[in-house]
Short mmCIF file of C-alpha atoms in Angstrom, two decimals:
data_model
loop_
_atom_site.label_atom_id
_atom_site.label_comp_id
_atom_site.label_asym_id
_atom_site.label_seq_id
_atom_site.Cartn_x
_atom_site.Cartn_y
_atom_site.Cartn_z
CA ASP A 292 -4.99 -17.08 -12.11
CA THR A 293 -5.15 -14.54 -9.30
CA GLY A 294 -5.35 -10.86 -10.10
CA VAL A 295 -3.26 -7.96 -8.85
CA SER A 296 -3.39 -7.59 -5.09
CA GLN A 297 -2.46 -4.65 -2.90
CA ASP A 298 -1.88 -4.33 0.80
CA PRO A 299 -3.08 -2.62 2.91
CA ARG A 300 -6.41 -1.59 1.41
CA HIS A 301 -6.69 1.39 3.74
CA LYS A 302 -4.10 3.36 5.69
CA ILE A 303 -4.59 6.29 8.05
CA THR A 304 -1.47 8.04 9.23
CA LYS A 305 -0.40 11.26 10.83
CA ARG A 306 1.45 13.93 8.92
CA GLY A 307 5.20 13.33 9.04
CA GLN A 308 4.99 9.56 9.35
CA ASN A 309 6.36 7.11 6.80
CA VAL A 310 4.10 4.62 5.05
CA THR A 311 4.78 1.65 2.78
CA PHE A 312 2.40 -0.05 0.37
CA ARG A 313 2.80 -3.40 -1.34
CA CYS A 314 1.66 -4.62 -4.73
CA ASP A 315 1.67 -8.23 -5.94
CA PRO A 316 1.23 -8.34 -9.72
CA ILE A 317 -0.17 -11.16 -11.80
CA SER A 318 2.53 -13.82 -11.64
CA GLU A 319 3.78 -13.87 -15.22
CA HIS A 320 3.57 -10.10 -15.74
CA ASN A 321 6.96 -8.44 -16.09
CA ARG A 322 5.71 -4.84 -16.19
CA LEU A 323 4.41 -3.00 -13.17
CA TYR A 324 3.01 0.51 -12.88
CA TRP A 325 2.04 2.73 -9.96
CA TYR A 326 -0.65 5.39 -10.33
CA ARG A 327 -2.18 7.89 -7.93
CA GLN A 328 -5.87 8.78 -7.99
CA THR A 329 -7.26 11.71 -6.05
CA LEU A 330 -10.96 11.97 -5.27
CA GLY A 331 -13.09 12.52 -8.34
CA GLN A 332 -10.16 12.39 -10.75
CA GLY A 333 -8.64 9.86 -13.11
CA PRO A 334 -5.45 8.05 -12.11
CA GLU A 335 -2.08 9.67 -12.85
CA PHE A 336 1.10 7.77 -13.63
CA LEU A 337 3.80 7.69 -10.95
CA THR A 338 6.41 5.11 -11.91
CA TYR A 339 7.10 2.04 -14.05
CA PHE A 340 9.15 -1.14 -13.62
CA GLN A 341 10.18 -3.71 -16.14
CA ASN A 342 11.19 -6.74 -14.09
CA GLU A 343 13.32 -5.33 -11.25
CA ALA A 344 14.41 -2.17 -13.07
CA GLN A 345 12.65 1.11 -12.38
CA LEU A 346 12.73 2.65 -15.84
CA GLU A 347 10.54 5.72 -15.54
CA LYS A 348 9.39 8.14 -12.90
CA SER A 349 6.82 10.89 -13.21
CA ARG A 350 7.47 14.44 -12.08
CA LEU A 351 4.69 13.74 -9.57
CA LEU A 352 7.06 11.41 -7.75
CA SER A 353 8.82 13.75 -5.35
CA ASP A 354 12.00 12.78 -3.51
CA ARG A 355 9.84 11.68 -0.55
CA PHE A 356 8.58 8.80 -2.67
CA SER A 357 10.58 5.67 -3.41
CA ALA A 358 9.58 2.46 -5.13
CA GLU A 359 11.26 -0.90 -5.44
CA ARG A 360 10.62 -4.20 -7.13
CA PRO A 361 13.20 -6.66 -5.82
CA LYS A 362 13.66 -9.77 -7.97
CA GLY A 363 11.03 -8.50 -10.36
CA SER A 364 8.14 -9.84 -8.32
CA PHE A 365 6.17 -7.74 -5.80
CA SER A 366 6.71 -3.99 -5.55
CA THR A 367 6.68 -1.54 -2.67
CA LEU A 368 5.95 2.17 -2.68
CA GLU A 369 7.18 4.14 0.30
CA ILE A 370 6.23 7.69 1.18
CA GLN A 371 8.44 9.42 3.73
CA ARG A 372 7.38 12.37 5.87
CA THR A 373 3.79 12.19 4.63
CA GLU A 374 1.88 15.38 3.92
CA GLN A 375 -1.87 15.95 3.75
CA GLY A 376 -1.57 16.36 0.01
CA ASP A 377 -0.44 12.75 -0.24
CA SER A 378 -3.96 11.61 0.65
CA ALA A 379 -5.15 9.63 -2.37
CA MET A 380 -5.78 6.15 -3.74
CA TYR A 381 -2.55 4.46 -4.84
CA LEU A 382 -3.16 2.00 -7.64
CA CYS A 383 -0.88 -0.70 -8.95
CA ALA A 384 -1.24 -2.28 -12.39
CA SER A 385 0.65 -5.03 -14.15
CA SER A 386 0.99 -6.15 -17.74
CA LEU A 387 2.88 -8.49 -20.00
CA ARG A 388 5.31 -6.94 -22.43
CA GLN A 389 3.89 -7.73 -25.81
CA SER A 390 2.46 -5.91 -28.77
CA GLN A 391 -1.00 -5.61 -27.28
CA GLU A 392 -0.33 -4.42 -23.76
CA THR A 393 -3.29 -4.31 -21.39
CA GLN A 394 -2.84 -3.21 -17.80
CA TYR A 395 -4.71 -5.00 -15.02
CA PHE A 396 -5.32 -3.01 -11.88
CA GLY A 397 -5.30 -3.95 -8.22
CA PRO A 398 -7.93 -2.73 -5.73
CA GLY A 399 -5.72 0.14 -4.57
CA THR A 400 -4.53 1.42 -1.20
CA ARG A 401 -6.48 4.40 0.09
CA LEU A 402 -4.23 6.69 2.12
CA LEU A 403 -5.51 9.35 4.48
CA VAL A 404 -2.98 11.68 6.05
CA LEU A 405 -4.29 13.54 9.07
CA ALA B 125 1.92 15.32 -24.13
CA GLN B 126 -1.39 13.62 -24.53
CA THR B 127 -4.63 14.81 -22.96
CA VAL B 128 -7.93 12.99 -22.54
CA THR B 129 -11.20 14.82 -21.96
CA GLN B 130 -14.48 13.40 -20.73
CA SER B 131 -17.02 16.19 -20.93
CA GLN B 132 -19.83 14.46 -19.05
CA PRO B 133 -19.09 14.35 -15.30
CA GLU B 134 -22.32 12.48 -14.55
CA MET B 135 -24.92 10.60 -16.53
CA SER B 136 -27.92 8.47 -15.75
CA VAL B 137 -29.85 5.92 -17.74
CA GLN B 138 -32.86 3.72 -17.15
CA GLU B 139 -32.28 0.01 -16.87
CA ALA B 140 -32.42 -1.73 -20.28
CA GLU B 141 -31.87 1.54 -22.15
CA THR B 142 -28.80 2.58 -24.16
CA VAL B 143 -26.32 5.23 -23.10
CA THR B 144 -23.28 6.77 -24.79
CA LEU B 145 -20.30 8.19 -22.91
CA SER B 146 -18.08 10.71 -24.71
CA CYS B 147 -14.31 10.93 -24.82
CA THR B 148 -11.98 13.10 -26.87
CA TYR B 149 -8.22 13.08 -26.86
CA ASP B 150 -5.39 15.16 -28.19
CA THR B 151 -2.21 13.62 -29.56
CA SER B 152 0.24 13.94 -32.40
CA GLU B 153 1.01 10.22 -32.24
CA ASN B 154 -0.12 7.73 -34.84
CA ASN B 155 0.50 4.48 -32.97
CA TYR B 156 -1.60 4.16 -29.86
CA TYR B 157 -4.35 2.30 -28.05
CA LEU B 158 -7.50 3.60 -26.42
CA PHE B 159 -9.27 2.01 -23.48
CA TRP B 160 -12.42 2.29 -21.43
CA TYR B 161 -12.10 1.21 -17.82
CA LYS B 162 -14.92 0.80 -15.30
CA GLN B 163 -14.47 1.53 -11.60
CA PRO B 164 -17.48 0.41 -9.51
CA PRO B 165 -17.97 2.06 -6.11
CA SER B 166 -15.23 0.91 -3.72
CA ARG B 167 -14.06 -1.71 -6.17
CA GLN B 168 -11.14 -2.06 -8.50
CA MET B 169 -10.69 -0.75 -12.02
CA ILE B 170 -11.79 -3.24 -14.68
CA LEU B 171 -11.02 -3.13 -18.39
CA VAL B 172 -14.20 -2.75 -20.45
CA ILE B 173 -12.91 -2.47 -24.00
CA ARG B 174 -9.78 -1.69 -26.01
CA GLN B 175 -9.27 -0.17 -29.46
CA GLU B 176 -6.09 -0.22 -31.50
CA ALA B 177 -5.68 3.01 -33.46
CA TYR B 178 -4.57 1.22 -36.61
CA LYS B 179 -7.85 -0.73 -36.77
CA GLN B 180 -10.72 0.94 -38.59
CA GLN B 181 -13.29 -1.49 -37.24
CA ASN B 182 -14.88 -0.42 -33.98
CA ALA B 183 -14.29 -2.76 -31.04
CA THR B 184 -17.23 -4.55 -29.42
CA GLU B 185 -17.50 -6.62 -26.24
CA ASN B 186 -21.00 -7.99 -25.69
CA ARG B 187 -23.17 -5.01 -24.66
CA PHE B 188 -20.27 -2.57 -24.96
CA SER B 189 -19.13 -1.00 -28.20
CA VAL B 190 -17.10 2.02 -29.21
CA ASN B 191 -17.35 4.64 -31.93
CA PHE B 192 -13.75 5.41 -32.81
CA GLN B 193 -13.30 8.46 -35.02
CA LYS B 194 -9.54 8.79 -35.48
CA ALA B 195 -9.56 12.00 -37.50
CA ALA B 196 -11.84 13.67 -35.00
CA LYS B 197 -9.89 12.14 -32.07
CA SER B 198 -13.10 10.88 -30.55
CA PHE B 199 -13.68 7.60 -28.74
CA SER B 200 -17.18 7.16 -27.31
CA LEU B 201 -18.51 4.15 -25.42
CA LYS B 202 -22.01 2.81 -26.03
CA ILE B 203 -23.62 0.60 -23.42
CA SER B 204 -26.66 -1.26 -24.66
CA ASP B 205 -29.33 -2.88 -22.48
CA SER B 206 -27.97 -1.10 -19.39
CA GLN B 207 -27.93 -3.15 -16.20
CA LEU B 208 -27.85 -2.08 -12.56
CA GLY B 209 -24.34 -3.54 -12.30
CA ASP B 210 -23.13 -1.04 -14.90
CA THR B 211 -23.36 1.70 -12.27
CA ALA B 212 -19.76 2.93 -11.90
CA MET B 213 -17.19 5.54 -12.83
CA TYR B 214 -16.05 5.11 -16.40
CA PHE B 215 -12.60 6.27 -17.45
CA CYS B 216 -11.35 6.76 -20.97
CA ALA B 217 -7.59 6.21 -21.28
CA PHE B 218 -4.91 6.74 -23.94
CA MET B 219 -1.76 4.67 -24.33
CA LYS B 220 1.08 5.78 -26.61
CA LEU B 221 2.94 2.74 -27.87
CA ARG B 222 6.68 2.95 -27.32
CA ASN B 223 9.52 0.69 -28.36
CA ASN B 224 11.76 -1.70 -26.47
CA ASN B 225 11.70 -1.38 -22.69
CA ALA B 226 9.93 1.96 -22.50
CA GLY B 227 6.79 1.94 -20.42
CA ASN B 228 3.38 2.26 -21.98
CA MET B 229 1.70 4.31 -19.29
CA LEU B 230 -1.94 5.25 -19.44
CA THR B 231 -3.24 8.82 -19.58
CA PHE B 232 -6.75 8.97 -18.12
CA GLY B 233 -9.64 11.34 -18.53
CA GLY B 234 -11.44 12.76 -15.53
CA GLY B 235 -14.16 10.13 -15.61
CA THR B 236 -17.93 9.96 -16.07
CA ARG B 237 -20.09 8.76 -13.21
CA LEU B 238 -22.87 6.57 -14.63
CA MET B 239 -25.96 5.73 -12.64
CA VAL B 240 -28.30 3.04 -13.94
CA LYS B 241 -31.78 3.50 -12.51
CA PRO B 242 -34.27 0.66 -12.02
#
């Protein structure tokens, strides 16, 4: 059973450019979460999918951010018109909806906006 | 809203010794889980241990155990027989359990950087 994977692992971009990250969850997991982690801090929740439906979004998710999970499989997180403050690690986690939910994290995508 | 506080930004321990990492949380909820995650340098977040709030017995996983004090809202992690591979950031996290399709997102503390010295 493969774990959660994310691509790319590192991304350097110039301010104003658009970037897209991909997350592939554990195959049978129907729940998917995106978190953002800035240097020296704990991760913060961004958004949540159950299957293909995006059911919750944090106030941290500005209108420059959009996430999708077509067909309830992989997910993408796009940031438009990147700003230097978007520099962070973007983490994806997946879980199986059940009474004892445990989230399994991917390796993250580290974004640097110059 | 829930908050999680880890008051020890950095700690160090000698190999084979025991170390305890502190975590306190604030919530008005009664149905929740608590977690400790480990994040080694440049590597992904790994679950260390989980505690269900309704269970009075403290969770244990091999060398890792917790001291869960529900009334005091305290959830410390004890690592026994520390190994060099335990060197990592450790995050305490709170999960409020919600019904139906609502997401069970994690609220993390700021982390404790643990260094195990040979």
